Tab-separated table of C-alpha atoms in Angstrom:
chain	number	residue	atom	x	y	z
A	1	MET	CA	87.043	88.398	89.173
A	2	LEU	CA	86.814	91.528	91.325
A	3	ARG	CA	87.726	94.743	89.530
A	4	ALA	CA	90.463	96.425	91.555
A	5	GLU	CA	89.463	99.974	90.699
A	6	ALA	CA	85.765	99.771	89.793
A	7	ALA	CA	83.985	102.842	88.481
A	8	ALA	CA	80.790	101.756	90.253
A	9	PRO	CA	79.956	100.213	93.638
A	10	VAL	CA	80.637	96.508	94.165
A	11	ARG	CA	78.026	94.421	92.355
A	12	MET	CA	75.606	92.825	94.816
A	13	ARG	CA	73.494	89.672	94.580
A	14	ARG	CA	70.296	88.870	96.431
A	15	VAL	CA	70.737	85.511	98.163
A	16	ALA	CA	68.894	83.119	100.447
A	17	ILE	CA	70.581	81.085	103.168
A	18	VAL	CA	68.749	77.739	103.212
A	19	ALA	CA	69.518	74.950	105.677
A	20	PRO	CA	67.856	72.101	107.552
A	21	GLU	CA	66.954	73.167	111.057
A	22	PRO	CA	69.775	71.176	112.761
A	23	ALA	CA	72.369	72.702	110.393
A	24	LEU	CA	71.118	76.294	110.560
A	25	ARG	CA	73.259	77.362	113.501
A	26	GLU	CA	76.520	76.084	112.061
A	27	SER	CA	75.684	77.613	108.686
A	28	LEU	CA	75.113	81.005	110.276
A	29	VAL	CA	78.324	80.731	112.297
A	30	ARG	CA	80.222	80.176	109.062
A	31	ILE	CA	78.416	83.121	107.473
A	32	ALA	CA	79.433	85.345	110.400
A	33	GLU	CA	83.040	84.197	110.166
A	34	ALA	CA	83.139	84.894	106.411
A	35	GLY	CA	81.733	88.374	107.052
A	36	CYS	CA	80.409	89.062	103.556
A	37	VAL	CA	76.627	88.574	103.848
A	38	GLU	CA	74.121	91.123	105.091
A	39	ILE	CA	71.148	89.224	106.531
A	40	ASP	CA	67.652	90.723	106.538
A	41	LEU	CA	66.221	90.895	110.044
A	42	ALA	CA	62.552	90.642	110.938
A	43	ARG	CA	61.099	94.133	111.509
A	44	ASP	CA	57.406	93.570	112.053
A	45	GLY	CA	56.953	96.337	114.615
A	46	GLY	CA	55.827	93.842	117.240
A	47	PRO	CA	57.064	93.580	120.839
A	48	ASP	CA	60.773	93.095	121.378
A	49	VAL	CA	61.146	89.373	122.114
A	50	ARG	CA	64.448	88.592	123.776
A	51	GLY	CA	66.101	85.221	123.355
A	52	PRO	CA	67.790	83.307	126.186
A	53	ALA	CA	71.262	84.730	125.439
A	54	ALA	CA	69.991	88.319	125.327
A	55	THR	CA	68.167	87.744	128.612
A	56	SER	CA	71.317	86.347	130.252
A	57	LEU	CA	73.315	89.293	128.955
A	58	GLN	CA	70.787	91.722	130.405
A	59	ARG	CA	70.949	90.023	133.802
A	60	LEU	CA	74.708	90.550	134.016
A	61	ARG	CA	74.180	94.344	133.945
A	62	THR	CA	77.653	94.902	132.522
A	63	GLU	CA	78.791	96.515	129.302
A	64	PRO	CA	79.035	93.697	126.743
A	65	SER	CA	82.454	93.014	125.243
A	66	GLN	CA	83.174	92.713	121.543
A	67	PRO	CA	80.729	89.990	120.407
A	68	VAL	CA	82.237	86.595	119.651
A	69	LEU	CA	80.504	83.448	118.428
A	70	SER	CA	81.182	79.981	119.744
A	71	GLU	CA	81.758	77.291	117.130
A	72	ALA	CA	79.236	75.029	118.885
A	73	SER	CA	76.164	75.777	120.976
A	74	PRO	CA	77.394	76.803	124.443
A	75	ASP	CA	75.794	76.370	127.842
A	76	LEU	CA	74.330	79.841	128.435
A	77	ASP	CA	74.099	79.355	132.205
A	78	ALA	CA	77.809	78.523	132.327
A	79	LEU	CA	78.626	81.590	130.210
A	80	GLU	CA	76.588	83.765	132.554
A	81	ARG	CA	78.355	82.369	135.611
A	82	GLU	CA	81.749	82.945	134.016
A	83	GLY	CA	80.839	86.472	132.907
A	84	ARG	CA	81.531	85.748	129.219
A	85	THR	CA	79.689	88.771	127.885
A	86	ASP	CA	81.519	88.465	124.557
A	87	LEU	CA	80.064	85.025	123.817
A	88	LEU	CA	76.650	85.985	125.181
A	89	ALA	CA	76.567	89.060	122.940
A	90	GLY	CA	77.486	86.890	119.964
A	91	GLU	CA	74.788	84.374	120.819
A	92	ALA	CA	72.259	87.215	121.179
A	93	GLN	CA	73.027	88.348	117.636
A	94	LEU	CA	72.737	84.760	116.419
A	95	GLU	CA	69.355	84.414	118.146
A	96	GLU	CA	68.123	87.538	116.378
A	97	ARG	CA	68.968	86.027	113.004
A	98	LEU	CA	67.568	82.630	113.919
A	99	GLY	CA	64.356	84.396	114.880
A	100	SER	CA	64.219	86.119	111.493
A	101	ALA	CA	64.271	82.834	109.603
A	102	VAL	CA	61.245	81.625	107.651
A	103	ARG	CA	60.580	77.962	108.438
A	104	HIS	CA	58.748	75.359	106.404
A	105	GLY	CA	58.789	71.938	107.928
A	106	ALA	CA	62.365	71.023	108.821
A	107	VAL	CA	63.930	73.664	106.537
A	108	ALA	CA	64.708	77.288	107.438
A	109	ALA	CA	65.719	80.192	105.196
A	110	LEU	CA	66.935	83.768	105.527
A	111	ALA	CA	67.322	86.383	102.783
A	112	GLY	CA	70.144	88.861	102.423
A	113	TRP	CA	72.762	90.435	100.179
A	114	CYS	CA	76.234	89.278	99.219
A	115	PRO	CA	78.873	90.699	96.844
A	116	GLU	CA	78.462	88.784	93.590
A	117	ALA	CA	82.142	87.843	93.524
A	118	GLU	CA	81.834	86.209	96.952
A	119	VAL	CA	78.700	84.110	96.332
A	120	GLY	CA	80.580	81.029	95.139
A	121	ALA	CA	83.114	80.993	97.974
A	122	THR	CA	80.454	81.631	100.613
A	123	ALA	CA	78.210	78.894	99.199
A	124	ALA	CA	81.104	76.433	99.377
A	125	ARG	CA	81.829	77.514	102.958
A	126	ILE	CA	78.347	76.778	104.288
A	127	ALA	CA	77.874	73.670	102.135
A	128	GLY	CA	80.207	71.885	104.520
A	129	ALA	CA	77.726	72.588	107.313
A	130	GLY	CA	74.762	71.290	105.332
A	131	GLY	CA	73.469	74.676	104.207
A	132	ALA	CA	73.161	76.336	100.824
A	133	LEU	CA	73.469	79.883	99.515
A	134	VAL	CA	70.897	80.307	96.766
A	135	PRO	CA	71.074	83.306	94.367
A	136	LEU	CA	67.753	85.123	93.950
A	137	ARG	CA	66.365	87.807	91.675
A	138	THR	CA	66.601	91.337	92.985
A	139	PRO	CA	63.138	92.390	94.226
A	140	ARG	CA	61.520	95.038	92.046
A	141	GLY	CA	61.739	98.509	93.548
A	142	VAL	CA	64.446	97.519	96.039
A	143	ASP	CA	67.971	98.924	95.677
A	144	PRO	CA	70.840	96.722	96.829
A	145	PRO	CA	73.115	98.098	99.550
A	146	THR	CA	76.236	100.000	98.492
A	147	LEU	CA	79.808	98.873	99.060
A	148	LEU	CA	82.626	100.984	97.629
A	149	ILE	CA	86.048	99.533	96.952
A	150	GLY	CA	88.158	100.630	99.907
A	151	ALA	CA	85.212	101.140	102.281
A	152	ASP	CA	85.225	97.629	103.786
A	153	VAL	CA	88.701	97.545	105.302
A	154	ALA	CA	87.930	94.350	107.237
A	155	HIS	CA	87.499	92.272	104.081
A	156	PRO	CA	90.763	91.802	102.144
A	157	ALA	CA	88.988	91.661	98.779
A	158	TYR	CA	87.648	95.211	99.155
A	159	THR	CA	90.481	97.074	100.844
A	160	ALA	CA	91.706	98.439	97.488
A	161	ARG	CA	94.956	100.256	96.945
A	162	THR	CA	96.369	102.594	99.553
A	163	LEU	CA	95.653	105.736	97.533
A	164	ARG	CA	92.031	104.881	96.848
A	165	ARG	CA	91.428	103.851	100.457
A	166	SER	CA	92.723	107.213	101.671
A	167	PHE	CA	90.231	109.051	99.436
A	168	THR	CA	87.210	106.958	100.489
A	169	PRO	CA	86.329	109.045	103.614
A	170	LEU	CA	85.926	112.081	101.348
A	171	VAL	CA	82.915	110.419	99.696
A	172	SER	CA	81.540	108.556	102.721
A	173	THR	CA	81.508	111.772	104.777
A	174	TYR	CA	79.096	113.287	102.250
A	175	GLY	CA	76.792	110.261	102.290
A	176	THR	CA	76.296	106.776	100.899
A	177	VAL	CA	76.584	106.591	97.122
A	178	PRO	CA	73.380	105.152	95.588
A	179	TYR	CA	73.956	101.629	94.296
A	180	ALA	CA	73.140	102.597	90.691
A	181	ASP	CA	75.500	105.589	90.614
A	182	LEU	CA	79.131	105.898	89.639
A	183	ASP	CA	81.761	105.664	92.359
A	184	PRO	CA	83.460	109.110	92.407
A	185	THR	CA	86.159	108.242	94.946
A	186	MET	CA	89.278	108.630	92.798
A	187	PRO	CA	88.190	111.694	90.759
A	188	ALA	CA	86.897	113.394	93.915
A	189	GLY	CA	90.196	112.832	95.713
A	190	ILE	CA	92.266	114.158	92.822
A	191	VAL	CA	90.068	117.247	92.401
A	192	TYR	CA	90.244	117.923	96.134
A	193	VAL	CA	94.040	117.902	96.319
A	194	VAL	CA	94.307	120.116	93.208
A	195	MET	CA	91.933	122.720	94.693
A	196	PHE	CA	93.725	122.532	98.033
A	197	GLY	CA	97.078	123.049	96.321
A	198	LEU	CA	95.899	126.180	94.494
A	199	MET	CA	94.804	127.751	97.791
A	200	PHE	CA	97.813	126.524	99.790
A	201	GLY	CA	100.424	127.312	97.154
A	202	ASP	CA	103.767	127.444	98.926
A	203	ALA	CA	106.566	124.987	98.228
A	204	GLY	CA	107.895	125.140	101.786
A	205	HIS	CA	104.509	124.595	103.398
A	206	GLY	CA	103.702	121.862	100.881
A	207	LEU	CA	106.905	119.994	101.730
A	208	LEU	CA	106.004	120.233	105.412
A	209	LEU	CA	102.715	118.495	104.592
A	210	VAL	CA	104.640	115.765	102.769
A	211	VAL	CA	106.828	115.297	105.860
A	212	ILE	CA	103.691	115.055	108.027
A	213	ALA	CA	102.322	112.428	105.628
A	214	LEU	CA	105.510	110.382	105.913
A	215	LEU	CA	105.328	110.586	109.714
A	216	LEU	CA	101.729	109.317	109.574
A	217	ARG	CA	102.865	106.462	107.346
A	218	ALA	CA	105.510	105.554	109.933
A	219	GLY	CA	102.867	105.571	112.701
A	220	ARG	CA	104.187	108.714	114.368
A	221	PRO	CA	103.007	110.131	116.633
A	222	ARG	CA	101.353	107.089	118.144
A	223	ARG	CA	98.277	109.078	119.121
A	224	ALA	CA	97.641	109.677	115.432
A	225	ALA	CA	97.990	105.995	114.481
A	226	THR	CA	94.321	105.857	113.458
A	227	LEU	CA	95.078	108.463	110.770
A	228	ARG	CA	97.759	106.311	109.140
A	229	PRO	CA	95.504	105.181	106.221
A	230	LEU	CA	95.115	108.850	105.240
A	231	TRP	CA	98.811	109.473	104.633
A	232	PRO	CA	98.542	109.301	100.788
A	233	PHE	CA	95.757	111.902	100.918
A	234	VAL	CA	97.915	114.255	103.004
A	235	ALA	CA	100.936	113.581	100.793
A	236	GLY	CA	98.892	114.353	97.672
A	237	ALA	CA	97.707	117.644	99.148
A	238	GLY	CA	101.282	118.513	100.097
A	239	LEU	CA	102.584	117.655	96.633
A	240	ALA	CA	99.872	119.780	94.971
A	241	ALA	CA	100.709	122.706	97.271
A	242	THR	CA	104.417	122.282	96.506
A	243	LEU	CA	103.827	122.364	92.744
A	244	ALA	CA	101.595	125.419	93.076
A	245	GLY	CA	104.265	127.094	95.225
A	246	VAL	CA	106.883	126.396	92.577
A	247	ALA	CA	104.588	127.985	89.964
A	248	TYR	CA	104.033	131.017	92.250
A	249	GLY	CA	107.707	131.311	93.285
A	250	GLU	CA	106.725	130.896	96.948
A	251	PHE	CA	108.960	129.079	99.456
A	252	PHE	CA	107.930	130.007	103.002
A	253	GLY	CA	106.726	133.237	101.429
A	254	PRO	CA	108.297	135.357	98.652
A	255	THR	CA	111.818	134.599	99.873
A	256	GLY	CA	113.366	134.570	96.404
A	257	VAL	CA	114.589	130.985	96.820
A	258	LEU	CA	112.432	129.920	93.855
A	259	PRO	CA	111.917	131.818	90.611
A	260	VAL	CA	108.357	132.623	89.507
A	261	LEU	CA	107.470	130.080	86.831
A	262	TRP	CA	103.885	131.161	86.191
A	263	LEU	CA	102.612	134.168	88.136
A	264	GLU	CA	102.948	136.035	91.423
A	265	PRO	CA	99.515	135.926	93.096
A	266	LEU	CA	99.802	139.426	94.594
A	267	GLU	CA	101.030	140.934	91.309
A	268	GLU	CA	98.529	139.265	88.950
A	269	PRO	CA	95.355	138.623	90.968
A	270	MET	CA	92.982	138.916	87.991
A	271	ARG	CA	94.861	136.275	86.054
A	272	LEU	CA	94.715	133.950	89.034
A	273	LEU	CA	91.005	134.728	89.469
A	274	ALA	CA	90.243	133.956	85.811
A	275	THR	CA	92.141	130.663	86.108
A	276	ALA	CA	90.186	129.671	89.218
A	277	VAL	CA	86.796	130.440	87.663
A	278	GLY	CA	87.802	128.697	84.422
A	279	LEU	CA	88.838	125.595	86.355
A	280	GLY	CA	85.531	125.693	88.211
A	281	ALA	CA	83.599	125.892	84.940
A	282	VAL	CA	85.409	122.801	83.625
A	283	LEU	CA	84.789	120.880	86.869
A	284	LEU	CA	81.082	121.759	86.773
A	285	ALA	CA	80.863	120.495	83.199
A	286	VAL	CA	82.447	117.192	84.240
A	287	ALA	CA	80.034	116.987	87.196
A	288	TYR	CA	77.087	117.464	84.838
A	289	ALA	CA	78.406	114.681	82.586
A	290	ALA	CA	78.666	112.314	85.560
A	291	GLY	CA	75.204	113.427	86.717
A	292	ILE	CA	73.727	112.481	83.313
A	293	VAL	CA	75.226	108.999	83.602
A	294	ASN	CA	73.879	108.624	87.153
A	295	ARG	CA	70.360	109.779	86.247
A	296	TRP	CA	70.323	107.362	83.306
A	297	ARG	CA	71.470	104.468	85.502
A	298	GLU	CA	68.910	105.368	88.185
A	299	GLY	CA	65.787	105.907	86.109
A	300	GLY	CA	66.506	105.466	82.412
A	301	PRO	CA	66.476	107.974	79.523
A	302	ALA	CA	63.506	110.007	80.760
A	303	ALA	CA	65.085	110.625	84.166
A	304	ALA	CA	68.344	111.677	82.505
A	305	LEU	CA	66.594	113.982	80.008
A	306	TYR	CA	64.478	116.140	82.315
A	307	ALA	CA	66.548	116.303	85.515
A	308	THR	CA	68.205	119.543	86.568
A	309	THR	CA	71.330	117.444	87.138
A	310	GLY	CA	70.863	115.587	83.849
A	311	ILE	CA	70.747	116.484	80.167
A	312	ALA	CA	68.340	119.407	80.703
A	313	GLY	CA	70.505	120.997	83.391
A	314	ALA	CA	73.666	120.384	81.364
A	315	ALA	CA	72.097	122.060	78.313
A	316	LEU	CA	71.110	125.061	80.406
A	317	TYR	CA	74.640	125.271	81.809
A	318	LEU	CA	76.262	124.913	78.379
A	319	GLY	CA	73.971	127.586	76.905
A	320	LEU	CA	74.706	130.054	79.684
A	321	ALA	CA	78.430	129.329	79.299
A	322	ALA	CA	78.184	130.143	75.596
A	323	VAL	CA	76.360	133.409	76.393
A	324	ALA	CA	79.137	134.259	78.860
A	325	GLY	CA	81.623	133.569	76.070
A	326	TYR	CA	79.768	136.032	73.880
A	327	ILE	CA	79.958	138.688	76.597
A	328	TRP	CA	83.679	138.005	77.142
A	329	LEU	CA	84.775	137.661	73.498
A	330	GLY	CA	82.143	139.730	71.725
A	331	GLN	CA	81.358	136.993	69.182
A	332	ALA	CA	77.664	137.194	68.230
A	333	ALA	CA	77.581	133.548	67.127
A	334	TYR	CA	78.286	132.461	70.702
A	335	GLY	CA	75.394	134.569	71.960
A	336	VAL	CA	72.838	133.207	69.455
A	337	LEU	CA	73.902	129.581	69.862
A	338	GLY	CA	74.093	129.905	73.642
A	339	ALA	CA	70.638	131.478	73.890
A	340	ALA	CA	69.119	128.679	71.800
A	341	ILE	CA	70.748	125.911	73.856
A	342	ALA	CA	69.893	127.609	77.158
A	343	THR	CA	66.258	128.051	76.101
A	344	ALA	CA	65.968	124.377	75.150
A	345	GLY	CA	67.563	123.335	78.420
A	346	LEU	CA	65.299	125.660	80.408
A	347	ALA	CA	62.227	124.203	78.695
A	348	LEU	CA	63.291	120.625	79.477
A	349	VAL	CA	64.056	121.525	83.084
A	350	GLY	CA	60.646	123.203	83.354
A	351	VAL	CA	58.863	120.097	82.074
A	352	GLY	CA	60.697	117.918	84.575
A	353	LEU	CA	60.019	120.271	87.494
A	354	TYR	CA	56.342	120.783	86.610
A	355	ALA	CA	55.829	116.991	86.526
A	356	THR	CA	56.782	116.833	90.207
A	357	THR	CA	54.186	119.431	91.257
A	358	ALA	CA	50.449	119.108	91.836
A	359	GLY	CA	49.788	120.928	88.561
A	360	GLY	CA	47.613	123.957	87.895
A	361	VAL	CA	48.527	127.561	88.619
A	362	GLY	CA	50.284	126.667	91.837
A	363	GLY	CA	52.448	124.142	90.041
A	364	ALA	CA	53.307	126.688	87.347
A	365	VAL	CA	54.336	129.280	89.931
A	366	GLN	CA	56.409	126.741	91.809
A	367	THR	CA	58.097	125.694	88.564
A	368	GLY	CA	58.886	129.304	87.690
A	369	ILE	CA	60.520	129.890	91.062
A	370	GLN	CA	62.566	126.696	90.729
A	371	LEU	CA	63.672	127.663	87.214
A	372	PHE	CA	64.846	131.037	88.456
A	373	ASP	CA	66.698	129.315	91.278
A	374	ALA	CA	68.338	126.891	88.812
A	375	VAL	CA	69.686	129.764	86.694
A	376	VAL	CA	70.929	131.705	89.717
A	377	ARG	CA	72.555	128.618	91.184
A	378	ILE	CA	74.545	127.974	88.016
A	379	GLY	CA	75.954	131.489	88.105
A	380	SER	CA	76.681	131.402	91.823
A	381	ASN	CA	78.302	127.973	91.590
A	382	VAL	CA	80.692	129.123	88.875
A	383	VAL	CA	81.586	132.304	90.747
A	384	SER	CA	82.040	130.272	93.943
A	385	PHE	CA	85.251	128.837	92.512
A	386	ALA	CA	86.758	132.321	92.751
A	387	ARG	CA	87.567	131.343	96.324
A	388	LEU	CA	90.417	129.239	94.917
A	389	ALA	CA	92.075	132.495	93.911
A	390	ALA	CA	90.907	134.462	96.952
A	391	PHE	CA	92.426	132.077	99.476
A	392	GLY	CA	95.517	131.626	97.326
A	393	LEU	CA	95.955	135.404	97.540
A	394	THR	CA	95.385	135.276	101.306
A	395	HIS	CA	98.106	132.663	101.695
A	396	ALA	CA	100.509	134.715	99.580
A	397	ALA	CA	99.679	137.895	101.553
A	398	LEU	CA	100.365	136.188	104.883
A	399	GLY	CA	103.676	134.885	103.552
A	400	ALA	CA	104.616	138.356	102.311
A	401	ILE	CA	103.785	139.950	105.681
A	402	VAL	CA	105.920	137.398	107.547
A	403	TRP	CA	108.816	137.802	105.110
A	404	ASP	CA	108.659	141.615	105.218
A	405	GLY	CA	108.747	141.521	109.007
A	406	THR	CA	111.652	139.087	108.941
A	407	THR	CA	113.770	141.184	106.552
A	408	ALA	CA	112.986	144.398	108.448
A	409	LEU	CA	114.299	142.939	111.711
A	410	ALA	CA	117.290	141.119	110.231
A	411	GLY	CA	119.266	144.319	109.602
A	412	ARG	CA	119.179	145.518	113.213
A	413	GLY	CA	122.120	143.713	114.765
A	414	PRO	CA	122.287	140.389	116.640
A	415	VAL	CA	119.101	141.065	118.600
A	416	GLY	CA	117.301	141.906	115.382
A	417	VAL	CA	118.526	138.687	113.751
A	418	ALA	CA	117.243	136.639	116.709
A	419	ALA	CA	113.912	138.443	116.534
A	420	ALA	CA	113.805	137.914	112.759
A	421	VAL	CA	114.290	134.167	113.196
A	422	LEU	CA	111.523	134.095	115.786
A	423	VAL	CA	109.149	136.078	113.560
A	424	PHE	CA	109.934	133.852	110.570
A	425	LEU	CA	109.338	130.607	112.491
A	426	ALA	CA	106.262	131.755	114.429
A	427	GLY	CA	104.748	133.559	111.456
A	428	ASN	CA	105.119	130.581	109.134
A	429	ALA	CA	103.780	128.213	111.780
A	430	LEU	CA	100.708	130.409	112.203
A	431	ALA	CA	100.224	130.830	108.440
A	432	PHE	CA	100.668	127.085	107.893
A	433	ALA	CA	98.117	126.086	110.527
A	434	LEU	CA	95.558	128.742	109.619
A	435	GLU	CA	95.753	128.312	105.857
A	436	ALA	CA	95.820	124.507	106.000
A	437	LEU	CA	92.549	124.607	107.944
A	438	VAL	CA	90.937	127.216	105.697
A	439	ALA	CA	92.057	125.624	102.423
A	440	GLY	CA	90.950	122.181	103.614
A	441	VAL	CA	87.480	123.395	104.568
A	442	GLN	CA	87.010	125.482	101.416
A	443	ALA	CA	88.071	122.647	99.098
A	444	LEU	CA	85.619	120.366	100.910
A	445	ARG	CA	82.862	122.951	100.560
A	446	LEU	CA	83.424	123.284	96.807
A	447	GLU	CA	83.446	119.527	96.370
A	448	PHE	CA	80.272	118.922	98.365
A	449	TYR	CA	78.065	121.864	97.382
A	450	GLU	CA	79.169	122.616	93.826
A	451	LEU	CA	80.159	119.176	92.503
A	452	PHE	CA	78.541	116.389	94.535
A	453	SER	CA	75.169	118.181	94.424
A	454	ARG	CA	75.165	117.471	90.677
A	455	LEU	CA	76.361	113.901	90.956
A	456	PHE	CA	73.803	112.696	93.503
A	457	GLU	CA	70.073	113.278	93.911
A	458	GLY	CA	69.477	110.732	96.641
A	459	GLU	CA	71.388	108.561	99.055
A	460	GLY	CA	72.017	104.852	99.089
A	461	ARG	CA	72.117	102.378	101.943
A	462	PRO	CA	75.505	101.145	103.145
A	463	PHE	CA	76.282	97.444	102.977
A	464	ARG	CA	76.480	96.120	106.534
A	465	PRO	CA	77.584	92.476	106.500
A	466	TRP	CA	77.227	90.358	109.603
A	467	ARG	CA	80.780	89.753	110.714
A	468	LEU	CA	81.837	88.211	114.043
A	469	PRO	CA	84.997	86.380	115.125
A	470	VAL	CA	84.428	82.722	115.959
A	471	GLU	CA	85.941	80.941	118.953
A	472	HIS	CA	86.859	77.479	117.741
A	473	LEU	CA	86.689	74.633	120.242
A	474	THR	CA	89.868	72.658	120.780
A	475	GLY	CA	88.675	70.139	123.318
A	476	PRO	CA	86.496	69.542	126.367
A	477	GLY	CA	88.400	72.137	128.375
A	478	THR	CA	86.997	75.047	126.456
A	479	ASP	CA	86.093	78.357	128.065
A	480	VAL	CA	82.510	78.266	126.875
A	481	GLY	CA	81.365	75.623	129.267
A	482	PRO	CA	79.550	72.374	128.456
A	483	LEU	CA	77.965	72.181	125.037
A	484	ALA	CA	74.238	72.317	124.813
A	485	THR	CA	72.236	69.784	122.924
A	486	ALA	CA	71.684	70.076	119.193
A	487	GLU	CA	68.188	71.402	119.782
A	488	ALA	CA	69.769	74.694	120.861
A	489	ALA	CA	70.241	75.457	117.171
A	490	GLY	CA	66.621	76.419	117.016
A	491	ARG	CA	66.845	79.114	119.717
A	492	GLY	CA	65.089	82.386	119.081
A	493	PRO	CA	61.549	83.289	118.097
A	494	ALA	CA	60.701	81.839	114.710
A	495	ARG	CA	58.574	83.184	111.873
A	496	LYS	CA	56.413	80.447	110.380
A	497	GLU	CA	55.645	80.478	106.692
A	498	GLU	CA	52.125	81.680	106.122
A	499	ALA	CA	49.812	79.223	104.464
C-alpha cells in the first residue's frame, strides 16, 4: 500500500514489458494510458531513423497537437489527409518505443521503471492484451529515477495532500532528489515559512497574505489560476508572519493595536539577532543529521563517515559549536571538549578529501585548502542566518517610518487626515510588496545554500513515465480513418537480439 506521506522517494521497480509481436502495440497503448511506466529508449548514437508516422507528421509542416494514441492501428495516409497531427504525434512516439524493443523470434521486450505499488495493476492491465510486465533486478550501478509524492499531479496515487503538494516546487526548483536520499519536502516547506515569517513579521501584512491565499484557492484572479495549488504555501507564510507580528506587536507597523508579547525589533535588535543565529545553528545541525542519513543510504558507512556533509562534517560543526559556547559562556570544559571533537572531525574530513585527490604533495595542498574552506564555510553559514534578524529589522523600520509619517500628518486638519490616509495606504502597500519579495528570496537563499547543500551531494534523475490519452474506437465511423492491418503493430526500426 502506498505511504501517503513517505519520508523517501516512491519506491521503484525495474520491469520488462514482454509481449508477442502481434500483441505488442496494444500492450504499449495500455501502458501509455496507465501512465506509470518509464520505458527505456534506444540511444545507440546512430542516425535518426524516422518511422512512417514521424515522416507523415514532418510532411504536414504544422505544429503537432497534444499527442494522442489510437486504440487500434490507424491508416496513416488517412490521418495525414485529415490533418490529425495529434494522432500522428502519438503514433510517432509509439514507433519510437516499438523501435527500442529487443526481439527474439516472435517475442518482443522493452525495459523500464515502474512504481513498485503499481506493478501489479499495470501487469493486470496489459495481460488482457496478451502482454506481461515482468519484475527485474535493479542493474548494479544504476540508480532508479526519482518520483516524490506530490510531484506527479497527473497520477491520482501520487498527488498527495494539498499542503505537501504546495511545498513540492520548493524542492524541485533546487533539483531532483537522488533516489537513495530522504524526501525533504515537508520539513523544507515548514522551515521556509518560519524563516519567512521572522523576516516579514507584521500581523496586518501576514493577514493580507492569508487573504491572497484564500483568493488563490477560490481561483481568483483567473489569470493566476495556475498558482492555485500553491495557496497552502502562501497561507502558511502569511500565518507565520502574523504570529511573528503578534510577538513583535506589529500591525501595519507599530500602531499600538497589538501589545508586544515578546520583543520590539527596533528596541532589542541584539536579542533578535541572537535568536536568528541560534535558530540557524539548530537548523544546520538538523541538516547535518539528514546529510548523514543520505550519505549512508547512498554509499554505506564509509561514505557517511568521511564526507564533509556526513559524520566527519557534523563532528567538525559540533566541535566548533562547543568552542563558540566556551567563548560565549566562559566554561573551559566546553573549549576542551569542543577542540577535541573538532580535531577528530577535521581529521576525518581530511582523510575523505585526500582520498579524492591524486595524492602526493599536490593532493596534500589541495586537501589543506579544502579543509580551510570547510571551517570558514561553517562559520559563514551560521552567521548567514543573521539575515533573519536584519530583514526583520528592515520590515519593522519601514513600518515605523510609514506610521510616523501618518501620525505627523493626521494632526493637520482635514487635508492632513486625507494625506495621512494616503501615506498609510501607499506606504504599507510599498512595504508589503518590497518586503514580501525580499523575505521570500532570502528565505529561499538560506534554504538552498545553507541547508540543502548539506542534504544533497549529487542530483537524481526525474521519473518520466510515458503517458498519452487514448482515443477509443466506437465504430466504423471513427475519425482515425480505416484501420490498418495487424502487421502495422511491428512498425518502427527494430533492434534484434545479438547472438
